[in-house]
PDB file of C-alpha atoms and ligand atoms in Angstrom:
ATOM      1  CA  UNK E 125      12.468   6.525 -15.159  1.00 78.00           C
ATOM      2  CA  UNK E 126      10.696   7.702 -12.483  1.00 87.00           C
ATOM      3  CA  UNK E 127       7.700   9.654 -13.954  1.00 94.00           C
ATOM      4  CA  UNK E 128       6.175  13.021 -11.451  1.00 97.00           C
ATOM      5  CA  UNK E 129       3.282  13.993 -12.306  1.00 97.00           C
ATOM      6  CA  UNK E 130       1.174  17.152 -10.851  1.00 98.00           C
ATOM      7  CA  UNK E 131      -2.193  16.547  -9.371  1.00 98.00           C
ATOM      8  CA  UNK E 132      -3.180  19.234  -7.870  1.00 97.00           C
ATOM      9  CA  UNK E 133      -2.459  22.389  -6.387  1.00 97.00           C
ATOM     10  CA  UNK E 134       0.725  21.511  -4.172  1.00 98.00           C
ATOM     11  CA  UNK E 135       0.446  17.712  -5.327  1.00 98.00           C
ATOM     12  CA  UNK E 136       2.393  15.792  -6.859  1.00 98.00           C
ATOM     13  CA  UNK E 137       2.147  11.790  -8.100  1.00 98.00           C
ATOM     14  CA  UNK E 138       5.405   9.483  -8.889  1.00 98.00           C
ATOM     15  CA  UNK E 139       4.912   6.465 -10.605  1.00 97.00           C
ATOM     16  CA  UNK E 140       8.464   4.557  -9.516  1.00 95.00           C
ATOM     17  CA  UNK E 141       9.422   1.850 -12.075  1.00 91.00           C
ATOM     18  CA  UNK E 142       9.387  -1.864 -10.406  1.00 92.00           C
ATOM     19  CA  UNK E 143      10.799  -4.650 -12.295  1.00 93.00           C
ATOM     20  CA  UNK E 144      10.619  -2.283 -15.104  1.00 90.00           C
ATOM     21  CA  UNK E 145       7.105  -1.690 -15.138  1.00 93.00           C
ATOM     22  CA  UNK E 146       5.519   2.423 -14.699  1.00 95.00           C
ATOM     23  CA  UNK E 147       2.661   2.962 -12.473  1.00 96.00           C
ATOM     24  CA  UNK E 148       3.284  -0.036 -10.004  1.00 96.00           C
ATOM     25  CA  UNK E 149       4.075   1.761  -7.030  1.00 97.00           C
ATOM     26  CA  UNK E 150       3.093   5.144  -6.452  1.00 96.00           C
ATOM     27  CA  UNK E 151       4.807   7.933  -3.806  1.00 98.00           C
ATOM     28  CA  UNK E 152       2.739  11.517  -3.583  1.00 98.00           C
ATOM     29  CA  UNK E 153       4.428  14.871  -2.540  1.00 98.00           C
ATOM     30  CA  UNK E 154       2.677  17.693  -1.059  1.00 98.00           C
ATOM     31  CA  UNK E 155       4.964  21.015  -1.200  1.00 98.00           C
ATOM     32  CA  UNK E 156       3.942  24.166   0.261  1.00 97.00           C
ATOM     33  CA  UNK E 157       4.845  26.515   3.010  1.00 96.00           C
ATOM     34  CA  UNK E 158       8.427  25.980   2.983  1.00 96.00           C
ATOM     35  CA  UNK E 159       7.372  22.429   3.524  1.00 98.00           C
ATOM     36  CA  UNK E 160       7.891  19.295   0.985  1.00 98.00           C
ATOM     37  CA  UNK E 161       5.745  16.156   2.282  1.00 98.00           C
ATOM     38  CA  UNK E 162       6.639  12.698   1.160  1.00 98.00           C
ATOM     39  CA  UNK E 163       3.231   9.961   1.344  1.00 98.00           C
ATOM     40  CA  UNK E 164       4.482   6.808   0.693  1.00 98.00           C
ATOM     41  CA  UNK E 165       8.461   6.809  -0.217  1.00 98.00           C
ATOM     42  CA  UNK E 166       8.368   3.214  -1.475  1.00 98.00           C
ATOM     43  CA  UNK E 167      11.326   0.616  -1.619  1.00 97.00           C
ATOM     44  CA  UNK E 168      14.761   1.489  -1.092  1.00 97.00           C
ATOM     45  CA  UNK E 169      15.842   0.331  -4.436  1.00 96.00           C
ATOM     46  CA  UNK E 170      14.244   2.782  -6.095  1.00 96.00           C
ATOM     47  CA  UNK E 171      15.244   5.867  -3.934  1.00 97.00           C
ATOM     48  CA  UNK E 172      17.337   7.103  -6.061  1.00 96.00           C
ATOM     49  CA  UNK E 173      14.445   7.248  -8.822  1.00 96.00           C
ATOM     50  CA  UNK E 174      12.069   9.089  -5.710  1.00 97.00           C
ATOM     51  CA  UNK E 175      15.043  11.668  -5.754  1.00 98.00           C
ATOM     52  CA  UNK E 176      15.459  12.363  -9.349  1.00 97.00           C
ATOM     53  CA  UNK E 177      11.638  12.934  -9.366  1.00 97.00           C
ATOM     54  CA  UNK E 178      11.443  15.432  -6.695  1.00 97.00           C
ATOM     55  CA  UNK E 179      14.261  17.400  -8.205  1.00 97.00           C
ATOM     56  CA  UNK E 180      12.569  16.895 -12.203  1.00 97.00           C
ATOM     57  CA  UNK E 181       9.498  18.690 -10.745  1.00 97.00           C
ATOM     58  CA  UNK E 182      11.475  21.417  -9.342  1.00 97.00           C
ATOM     59  CA  UNK E 183      12.247  20.983  -6.041  1.00 98.00           C
ATOM     60  CA  UNK E 184      15.878  20.381  -4.072  1.00 98.00           C
ATOM     61  CA  UNK E 185      15.138  16.620  -2.050  1.00 98.00           C
ATOM     62  CA  UNK E 186      17.407  18.625   1.061  1.00 98.00           C
ATOM     63  CA  UNK E 187      14.192  20.373   1.217  1.00 98.00           C
ATOM     64  CA  UNK E 188      12.118  17.326   2.609  1.00 98.00           C
ATOM     65  CA  UNK E 189      10.637  18.084   6.351  1.00 98.00           C
ATOM     66  CA  UNK E 190       8.244  15.092   6.264  1.00 98.00           C
ATOM     67  CA  UNK E 191       7.741  11.672   5.214  1.00 98.00           C
ATOM     68  CA  UNK E 192       4.312  10.081   5.621  1.00 98.00           C
ATOM     69  CA  UNK E 193       4.285   6.220   5.341  1.00 98.00           C
ATOM     70  CA  UNK E 194       0.693   4.816   5.552  1.00 98.00           C
ATOM     71  CA  UNK E 195       2.440   1.861   6.952  1.00 98.00           C
ATOM     72  CA  UNK E 196       5.682  -0.115   7.152  1.00 97.00           C
ATOM     73  CA  UNK E 197       5.933  -2.463   4.054  1.00 96.00           C
ATOM     74  CA  UNK E 198       8.622  -2.641   2.027  1.00 96.00           C
ATOM     75  CA  UNK E 199       6.664  -1.402  -1.168  1.00 96.00           C
ATOM     76  CA  UNK E 200       5.889   1.708   0.545  1.00 98.00           C
ATOM     77  CA  UNK E 201       8.091   2.717   3.668  1.00 98.00           C
ATOM     78  CA  UNK E 202      11.728   0.562   2.876  1.00 97.00           C
ATOM     79  CA  UNK E 203      13.308   3.850   1.707  1.00 98.00           C
ATOM     80  CA  UNK E 204      12.747   5.283   4.947  1.00 98.00           C
ATOM     81  CA  UNK E 205      15.655   4.675   6.767  1.00 98.00           C
ATOM     82  CA  UNK E 206      18.139   5.548   3.856  1.00 98.00           C
ATOM     83  CA  UNK E 207      15.767   8.777   3.102  1.00 98.00           C
ATOM     84  CA  UNK E 208      15.820  10.184   6.648  1.00 98.00           C
ATOM     85  CA  UNK E 209      20.048   9.496   6.309  1.00 97.00           C
ATOM     86  CA  UNK E 210      20.550  11.278   3.396  1.00 97.00           C
ATOM     87  CA  UNK E 211      17.650  14.523   3.647  1.00 98.00           C
ATOM     88  CA  UNK E 212      18.539  16.225   7.020  1.00 97.00           C
ATOM     89  CA  UNK E 213      15.206  18.210   8.111  1.00 98.00           C
ATOM     90  CA  UNK E 214      13.164  15.417   7.445  1.00 98.00           C
ATOM     91  CA  UNK E 215      11.215  13.874  10.325  1.00 98.00           C
ATOM     92  CA  UNK E 216       8.993  10.268   9.609  1.00 98.00           C
ATOM     93  CA  UNK E 217       5.327  10.176  10.669  1.00 98.00           C
ATOM     94  CA  UNK E 218       4.248   6.840  10.809  1.00 98.00           C
ATOM     95  CA  UNK E 219       1.292   4.606  13.498  1.00 98.00           C
ATOM     96  CA  UNK E 220       2.888   3.688  16.530  1.00 98.00           C
ATOM     97  CA  UNK E 221       2.089   0.317  15.910  1.00 98.00           C
ATOM     98  CA  UNK E 222       4.263   0.643  12.549  1.00 98.00           C
ATOM     99  CA  UNK E 223       7.244   2.485  14.446  1.00 98.00           C
ATOM    100  CA  UNK E 224       9.222  -0.269  15.806  1.00 98.00           C
ATOM    101  CA  UNK E 225       9.682  -1.826  12.425  1.00 97.00           C
ATOM    102  CA  UNK E 226      11.484   1.103  11.197  1.00 98.00           C
ATOM    103  CA  UNK E 227      13.676   2.221  14.134  1.00 98.00           C
ATOM    104  CA  UNK E 228      14.940  -1.430  13.730  1.00 97.00           C
ATOM    105  CA  UNK E 229      14.276  -3.030  10.702  1.00 97.00           C
ATOM    106  CA  UNK E 230      16.121  -6.454  11.825  1.00 95.00           C
ATOM    107  CA  UNK E 231      13.046  -8.739  11.795  1.00 93.00           C
ATOM    108  CA  UNK E 232      11.410  -7.308   8.235  1.00 92.00           C
ATOM    109  CA  UNK E 233      15.059  -7.674   6.964  1.00 94.00           C
ATOM    110  CA  UNK E 234      15.090 -11.748   8.228  1.00 93.00           C
ATOM    111  CA  UNK E 235      11.555 -12.051   7.195  1.00 89.00           C
ATOM    112  CA  UNK E 236      11.604 -10.449   3.749  1.00 90.00           C
ATOM    113  CA  UNK E 237      15.217 -12.443   3.150  1.00 91.00           C
ATOM    114  CA  UNK E 238      13.396 -15.997   4.117  1.00 90.00           C
ATOM    115  CA  UNK E 239      10.414 -14.772   1.634  1.00 89.00           C
ATOM    116  CA  UNK E 240      12.622 -13.418  -1.512  1.00 91.00           C
ATOM    117  CA  UNK E 241      16.502 -14.876  -0.824  1.00 92.00           C
ATOM    118  CA  UNK E 242      18.638 -13.518  -3.552  1.00 92.00           C
ATOM    119  CA  UNK E 243      15.999 -11.357  -5.372  1.00 93.00           C
ATOM    120  CA  UNK E 244      15.689  -9.157  -1.867  1.00 93.00           C
ATOM    121  CA  UNK E 245      18.478  -6.661  -3.189  1.00 93.00           C
ATOM    122  CA  UNK E 246      17.093  -6.000  -6.524  1.00 93.00           C
ATOM    123  CA  UNK E 247      13.646  -5.383  -5.081  1.00 94.00           C
ATOM    124  CA  UNK E 248      13.842  -3.726  -1.668  1.00 96.00           C
ATOM    125  CA  UNK E 249      17.687  -2.224  -2.074  1.00 96.00           C
ATOM    126  CA  UNK E 250      19.011  -1.393   1.428  1.00 95.00           C
ATOM    127  CA  UNK E 251      16.218  -1.483   4.760  1.00 97.00           C
ATOM    128  CA  UNK E 252      17.988   1.058   6.939  1.00 98.00           C
ATOM    129  CA  UNK E 253      16.699   1.734  10.688  1.00 98.00           C
ATOM    130  CA  UNK E 254      15.426   5.040  11.074  1.00 98.00           C
ATOM    131  CA  UNK E 255      16.792   6.716  14.506  1.00 98.00           C
ATOM    132  CA  UNK E 256      14.725   6.812  17.042  1.00 97.00           C
ATOM    133  CA  UNK E 257      15.528  10.939  17.449  1.00 98.00           C
ATOM    134  CA  UNK E 258      13.688  11.451  13.274  1.00 98.00           C
ATOM    135  CA  UNK E 259      10.359   9.098  14.028  1.00 98.00           C
ATOM    136  CA  UNK E 260       7.394  10.114  15.669  1.00 98.00           C
ATOM    137  CA  UNK E 261       4.319   7.835  16.300  1.00 98.00           C
ATOM    138  CA  UNK E 262       0.791   9.006  14.957  1.00 98.00           C
ATOM    139  CA  UNK E 263      -2.633   7.833  15.766  1.00 98.00           C
ATOM    140  CA  UNK E 264      -6.288   7.873  14.147  1.00 98.00           C
ATOM    141  CA  UNK E 265      -7.599  11.315  14.914  1.00 98.00           C
ATOM    142  CA  UNK E 266      -4.527  13.257  14.848  1.00 98.00           C
ATOM    143  CA  UNK E 267      -3.995  16.291  12.826  1.00 98.00           C
ATOM    144  CA  UNK E 268      -0.739  16.965  10.803  1.00 98.00           C
ATOM    145  CA  UNK E 269       0.052  20.399   9.490  1.00 98.00           C
ATOM    146  CA  UNK E 270       1.935  19.588   6.741  1.00 98.00           C
ATOM    147  CA  UNK E 271       2.885  22.174   3.413  1.00 98.00           C
ATOM    148  CA  UNK E 272       0.432  24.200   3.774  1.00 97.00           C
ATOM    149  CA  UNK E 273      -2.576  21.682   4.431  1.00 98.00           C
ATOM    150  CA  UNK E 274      -4.560  20.182   7.661  1.00 98.00           C
ATOM    151  CA  UNK E 275      -4.163  16.171   6.928  1.00 98.00           C
ATOM    152  CA  UNK E 276      -6.217  13.987   8.990  1.00 98.00           C
ATOM    153  CA  UNK E 277      -5.108  10.829   9.974  1.00 98.00           C
ATOM    154  CA  UNK E 278      -7.004   8.000  10.246  1.00 98.00           C
ATOM    155  CA  UNK E 279      -6.150   4.673  11.459  1.00 98.00           C
ATOM    156  CA  UNK E 280      -7.241   2.215   8.919  1.00 98.00           C
ATOM    157  CA  UNK E 281      -6.225  -1.499   9.557  1.00 98.00           C
ATOM    158  CA  UNK E 282      -7.130  -4.626   7.962  1.00 98.00           C
ATOM    159  CA  UNK E 283      -4.591  -4.914   4.869  1.00 98.00           C
ATOM    160  CA  UNK E 284      -2.077  -4.499   7.591  1.00 97.00           C
ATOM    161  CA  UNK E 285      -2.514  -3.452  11.333  1.00 98.00           C
ATOM    162  CA  UNK E 286      -0.035  -0.140  11.064  1.00 98.00           C
ATOM    163  CA  UNK E 287      -1.702   1.506   8.195  1.00 98.00           C
ATOM    164  CA  UNK E 288      -3.098   4.576   8.161  1.00 98.00           C
ATOM    165  CA  UNK E 289      -4.491   7.245   5.791  1.00 98.00           C
ATOM    166  CA  UNK E 290      -4.091  10.720   5.454  1.00 98.00           C
ATOM    167  CA  UNK E 291      -7.189  12.755   4.725  1.00 98.00           C
ATOM    168  CA  UNK E 292      -7.116  16.562   3.116  1.00 98.00           C
ATOM    169  CA  UNK E 293     -10.940  17.376   4.061  1.00 98.00           C
ATOM    170  CA  UNK E 294     -10.241  21.123   2.334  1.00 98.00           C
ATOM    171  CA  UNK E 295      -8.985  19.115  -1.031  1.00 98.00           C
ATOM    172  CA  UNK E 296     -11.195  16.304  -0.464  1.00 98.00           C
ATOM    173  CA  UNK E 297      -7.996  14.363  -1.312  1.00 98.00           C
ATOM    174  CA  UNK E 298      -7.811  11.224   0.270  1.00 98.00           C
ATOM    175  CA  UNK E 299      -4.100   9.000   0.212  1.00 98.00           C
ATOM    176  CA  UNK E 300      -5.244   5.564   0.615  1.00 98.00           C
ATOM    177  CA  UNK E 301      -1.394   3.379   0.811  1.00 98.00           C
ATOM    178  CA  UNK E 302      -3.470  -0.125   0.157  1.00 98.00           C
ATOM    179  CA  UNK E 303      -6.516  -0.174   2.077  1.00 98.00           C
ATOM    180  CA  UNK E 304      -8.293   0.742  -0.840  1.00 98.00           C
ATOM    181  CA  UNK E 305      -7.414  -2.224  -3.116  1.00 98.00           C
ATOM    182  CA  UNK E 306      -5.185  -2.412  -6.000  1.00 98.00           C
ATOM    183  CA  UNK E 307      -6.677  -0.971  -9.117  1.00 98.00           C
ATOM    184  CA  UNK E 308      -4.101  -0.171 -11.975  1.00 97.00           C
ATOM    185  CA  UNK E 309      -4.833   2.781 -14.222  1.00 96.00           C
ATOM    186  CA  UNK E 310      -6.799   2.164 -17.390  1.00 94.00           C
ATOM    187  CA  UNK E 311      -7.788  -1.419 -16.314  1.00 95.00           C
ATOM    188  CA  UNK E 312     -11.492  -1.550 -14.330  1.00 95.00           C
ATOM    189  CA  UNK E 313     -10.472  -4.489 -11.803  1.00 97.00           C
ATOM    190  CA  UNK E 314     -10.051  -4.096  -8.026  1.00 98.00           C
ATOM    191  CA  UNK E 315      -7.408  -6.604  -6.844  1.00 98.00           C
ATOM    192  CA  UNK E 316      -7.682  -7.208  -2.804  1.00 98.00           C
ATOM    193  CA  UNK E 317      -3.996  -7.319  -1.761  1.00 98.00           C
ATOM    194  CA  UNK E 318      -3.982  -9.753   1.605  1.00 98.00           C
ATOM    195  CA  UNK E 319      -0.617 -10.606   2.546  1.00 96.00           C
ATOM    196  CA  UNK E 320       0.288 -12.129   6.124  1.00 94.00           C
ATOM    197  CA  UNK E 321       0.674 -11.568   8.562  1.00 94.00           C
ATOM    198  CA  UNK E 322      -2.070  -8.985   9.957  1.00 95.00           C
ATOM    199  CA  UNK E 323      -5.052  -9.400   7.538  1.00 98.00           C
ATOM    200  CA  UNK E 324      -8.293  -8.712   9.289  1.00 98.00           C
ATOM    201  CA  UNK E 325     -11.450  -9.253   7.081  1.00 98.00           C
ATOM    202  CA  UNK E 326     -13.416  -7.571   9.724  1.00 98.00           C
ATOM    203  CA  UNK E 327     -10.919  -4.822  10.897  1.00 98.00           C
ATOM    204  CA  UNK E 328     -10.822  -3.990   6.704  1.00 98.00           C
ATOM    205  CA  UNK E 329     -14.539  -3.854   6.700  1.00 98.00           C
ATOM    206  CA  UNK E 330     -14.728  -1.264   9.360  1.00 98.00           C
ATOM    207  CA  UNK E 331     -11.785   0.632   7.099  1.00 98.00           C
ATOM    208  CA  UNK E 332     -13.712   0.877   4.377  1.00 98.00           C
ATOM    209  CA  UNK E 333     -16.823   2.251   6.040  1.00 98.00           C
ATOM    210  CA  UNK E 334     -14.998   4.763   7.631  1.00 98.00           C
ATOM    211  CA  UNK E 335     -12.916   6.006   5.143  1.00 98.00           C
ATOM    212  CA  UNK E 336     -16.749   6.364   2.971  1.00 97.00           C
ATOM    213  CA  UNK E 337     -17.965   8.469   5.586  1.00 98.00           C
ATOM    214  CA  UNK E 338     -15.341  10.563   5.101  1.00 98.00           C
ATOM    215  CA  UNK E 339     -17.154  11.902   1.924  1.00 98.00           C
ATOM    216  CA  UNK E 340     -13.686  12.263  -0.186  1.00 98.00           C
ATOM    217  CA  UNK E 341     -13.468  13.623  -3.439  1.00 98.00           C
ATOM    218  CA  UNK E 342     -11.161  11.292  -4.827  1.00 98.00           C
ATOM    219  CA  UNK E 343      -8.729   8.356  -3.237  1.00 98.00           C
ATOM    220  CA  UNK E 344      -5.098   7.929  -4.446  1.00 98.00           C
ATOM    221  CA  UNK E 345      -3.877   4.287  -4.160  1.00 98.00           C
ATOM    222  CA  UNK E 346      -0.218   3.261  -3.553  1.00 97.00           C
ATOM    223  CA  UNK E 347      -0.528   1.066  -6.505  1.00 98.00           C
ATOM    224  CA  UNK E 348      -1.468   3.076  -8.491  1.00 97.00           C
ATOM    225  CA  UNK E 349      -3.261   6.597  -8.932  1.00 97.00           C
ATOM    226  CA  UNK E 350      -6.721   8.179  -8.854  1.00 98.00           C
ATOM    227  CA  UNK E 351      -9.914   6.459  -8.122  1.00 98.00           C
ATOM    228  CA  UNK E 352     -12.770   9.030  -8.605  1.00 97.00           C
ATOM    229  CA  UNK E 353     -15.708   6.523  -8.291  1.00 97.00           C
ATOM    230  CA  UNK E 354     -15.294   5.551  -4.703  1.00 98.00           C
ATOM    231  CA  UNK E 355     -18.954   3.922  -4.158  1.00 97.00           C
ATOM    232  CA  UNK E 356     -18.518   1.631  -7.098  1.00 98.00           C
ATOM    233  CA  UNK E 357     -14.781   0.528  -6.251  1.00 98.00           C
ATOM    234  CA  UNK E 358     -15.415  -0.236  -2.018  1.00 98.00           C
ATOM    235  CA  UNK E 359     -18.075  -2.009  -4.158  1.00 98.00           C
ATOM    236  CA  UNK E 360     -15.826  -4.164  -5.862  1.00 98.00           C
ATOM    237  CA  UNK E 361     -13.110  -4.413  -2.890  1.00 98.00           C
ATOM    238  CA  UNK E 362     -15.579  -5.730  -0.736  1.00 98.00           C
ATOM    239  CA  UNK E 363     -17.339  -7.971  -2.774  1.00 98.00           C
ATOM    240  CA  UNK E 364     -13.837  -9.697  -3.838  1.00 98.00           C
ATOM    241  CA  UNK E 365     -12.129  -9.646  -0.244  1.00 98.00           C
ATOM    242  CA  UNK E 366     -14.710 -11.763   1.089  1.00 98.00           C
ATOM    243  CA  UNK E 367     -15.190 -13.490  -1.801  1.00 98.00           C
ATOM    244  CA  UNK E 368     -11.505 -14.775  -2.268  1.00 98.00           C
ATOM    245  CA  UNK E 369     -11.699 -15.343   1.509  1.00 98.00           C
ATOM    246  CA  UNK E 370     -14.706 -18.149   1.056  1.00 98.00           C
ATOM    247  CA  UNK E 371     -12.796 -19.450  -1.753  1.00 98.00           C
ATOM    248  CA  UNK E 372     -10.395 -20.015   0.373  1.00 98.00           C
ATOM    249  CA  UNK E 373     -11.618 -21.417   3.201  1.00 98.00           C
ATOM    250  CA  UNK E 374     -13.950 -23.796   1.169  1.00 98.00           C
ATOM    251  CA  UNK E 375     -10.536 -24.993   0.002  1.00 98.00           C
ATOM    252  CA  UNK E 376      -8.861 -25.167   3.397  1.00 98.00           C
ATOM    253  CA  UNK E 377     -11.938 -27.313   4.280  1.00 98.00           C
ATOM    254  CA  UNK E 378     -11.085 -29.263   1.467  1.00 98.00           C
ATOM    255  CA  UNK E 379      -8.094 -30.371   3.167  1.00 98.00           C
ATOM    256  CA  UNK E 380      -6.122 -28.566   0.019  1.00 98.00           C
ATOM    257  CA  UNK E 381      -2.749 -27.482   0.633  1.00 98.00           C
ATOM    258  CA  UNK E 382      -1.479 -23.941  -0.292  1.00 98.00           C
ATOM    259  CA  UNK E 383      -0.068 -25.128  -3.694  1.00 98.00           C
ATOM    260  CA  UNK E 384      -3.521 -26.291  -4.481  1.00 98.00           C
ATOM    261  CA  UNK E 385      -5.063 -23.082  -3.157  1.00 98.00           C
ATOM    262  CA  UNK E 386      -3.066 -20.650  -5.105  1.00 98.00           C
ATOM    263  CA  UNK E 387      -3.287 -22.578  -8.049  1.00 98.00           C
ATOM    264  CA  UNK E 388      -6.932 -23.095  -8.140  1.00 98.00           C
ATOM    265  CA  UNK E 389      -7.825 -19.664  -6.980  1.00 98.00           C
ATOM    266  CA  UNK E 390      -5.861 -18.103 -10.075  1.00 97.00           C
ATOM    267  CA  UNK E 391      -8.154 -20.512 -12.509  1.00 97.00           C
ATOM    268  CA  UNK E 392     -11.326 -19.127 -10.661  1.00 96.00           C
ATOM    269  CA  UNK E 393     -10.163 -15.181 -10.694  1.00 95.00           C
ATOM    270  CA  UNK E 394      -7.892 -14.837 -13.453  1.00 94.00           C
ATOM    271  CA  UNK E 395     -10.572 -15.406 -16.542  1.00 94.00           C
ATOM    272  CA  UNK E 396     -12.316 -12.306 -15.081  1.00 95.00           C
ATOM    273  CA  UNK E 397      -9.260  -9.895 -15.137  1.00 95.00           C
ATOM    274  CA  UNK E 398      -8.460 -10.882 -18.970  1.00 94.00           C
ATOM    275  CA  UNK E 399     -11.964 -10.502 -19.772  1.00 94.00           C
ATOM    276  CA  UNK E 400     -11.963  -6.819 -18.553  1.00 95.00           C
ATOM    277  CA  UNK E 401      -7.977  -5.875 -19.501  1.00 92.00           C
ATOM    278  CA  UNK E 402      -8.060  -7.798 -23.268  1.00 84.00           C
ATOM    279  CA  UNK E 403      -4.011  -7.691 -22.424  1.00 85.00           C
ATOM    280  CA  UNK E 404      -1.933 -10.572 -20.755  1.00 88.00           C
ATOM    281  CA  UNK E 405       0.607  -7.846 -19.594  1.00 93.00           C
ATOM    282  CA  UNK E 406      -2.374  -6.522 -17.615  1.00 94.00           C
ATOM    283  CA  UNK E 407      -2.139  -9.905 -15.557  1.00 94.00           C
ATOM    284  CA  UNK E 408       1.448  -9.533 -15.247  1.00 95.00           C
ATOM    285  CA  UNK E 409       0.962  -6.040 -13.830  1.00 96.00           C
ATOM    286  CA  UNK E 410      -1.645  -7.127 -11.283  1.00 97.00           C
ATOM    287  CA  UNK E 411       0.270  -9.709 -10.109  1.00 96.00           C
ATOM    288  CA  UNK E 412       3.743  -7.393  -9.978  1.00 96.00           C
ATOM    289  CA  UNK E 413       1.118  -4.889  -7.775  1.00 96.00           C
ATOM    290  CA  UNK E 414      -0.091  -7.920  -5.592  1.00 96.00           C
ATOM    291  CA  UNK E 415       0.931 -11.588  -5.823  1.00 96.00           C
ATOM    292  CA  UNK E 416      -1.603 -14.452  -5.830  1.00 97.00           C
ATOM    293  CA  UNK E 417       1.038 -16.587  -3.487  1.00 96.00           C
ATOM    294  CA  UNK E 418       0.990 -14.409  -0.468  1.00 96.00           C
ATOM    295  CA  UNK E 419      -2.630 -13.248  -1.087  1.00 98.00           C
ATOM    296  CA  UNK E 420      -3.375 -17.382  -0.636  1.00 98.00           C
ATOM    297  CA  UNK E 421      -0.817 -16.786   2.838  1.00 97.00           C
ATOM    298  CA  UNK E 422      -2.942 -14.041   4.112  1.00 97.00           C
ATOM    299  CA  UNK E 423      -6.034 -15.853   3.824  1.00 98.00           C
ATOM    300  CA  UNK E 424      -4.859 -18.668   5.248  1.00 98.00           C
ATOM    301  CA  UNK E 425      -3.258 -17.557   8.241  1.00 98.00           C
ATOM    302  CA  UNK E 426      -6.199 -15.238   8.679  1.00 98.00           C
ATOM    303  CA  UNK E 427      -8.607 -18.017   8.872  1.00 98.00           C
ATOM    304  CA  UNK E 428      -6.194 -20.364  11.081  1.00 98.00           C
ATOM    305  CA  UNK E 429      -5.512 -17.079  13.585  1.00 97.00           C
ATOM    306  CA  UNK E 430      -8.330 -15.824  13.659  1.00 97.00           C
ATOM    307  CA  UNK E 431     -11.921 -18.272  12.719  1.00 98.00           C
ATOM    308  CA  UNK E 432     -10.094 -21.713  13.598  1.00 97.00           C
ATOM    309  CA  UNK E 433     -13.969 -22.559  14.777  1.00 97.00           C
ATOM    310  CA  UNK E 434     -14.037 -22.255  11.269  1.00 96.00           C
ATOM    311  CA  UNK E 435     -12.297 -24.591   9.611  1.00 94.00           C
TER     312      UNK E 435
HETATM  313 ZN1  LIG Q 665       0.950  -3.070   1.808  1.00 92.52          ZN
END
């Protein structure tokens, strides 16, 4: 069952149980002034769970006015099109580079089918298009007045070219999507989520600096939950992003293939997580949140596309 927890005045965190695991995929709900906003509605496979958790918090999903994906990856925004069909008042606000993938999901469906094959429906459910009339594009610098809050939109590419964060300067809360990395509750370990095709280490570093300069009090990650020790967290994310990138580059220069690089990255990095977590279940949970195969594929594509001179 999905679990919904109030995190502050007018804000709730939803844990969508993905592959049977809680606290891996998170949505956030904002309520105020007769408006209801969902930040990162999650995958289509979890849509009913999301609606049930909104009801469990005492709201009627029919009153949802805003859907705010941080980016259009399926684990964050896959349910968007199906939701707007069910929720008559809901309008979607998404970065201009992500909007085409929501208004026509055929490319997303085709590429997900290639990657996930038969597991596709079980993982992601329906991936429906969002009618243009319900879709609004946003850019860094925009201000959204939502649920009694003033949300700053900041453009934060690096993990994805269509990634934004939403910052409430009044409360200090920053809804970070994936640009602040993956850190699961109770485990003091940051994993860099670096899937293809958009990974850009330079842009990501600038996005981290931008978020830092906003001086948020608390980050809310998509995977998963609150981070308060922000300087330390970003220090760890930066270190991992660059060290793992160097490792993959070195292996490519030695002529290793993808499967060999995945195996050697696991061998090199997993002992640290194992030591910190002291629990093999945590390894599986981190793998569900951000898997090694896509991590390596993202770096390989980045080096080939952005820095062929270094290969
Ligand atoms: Zn993502």
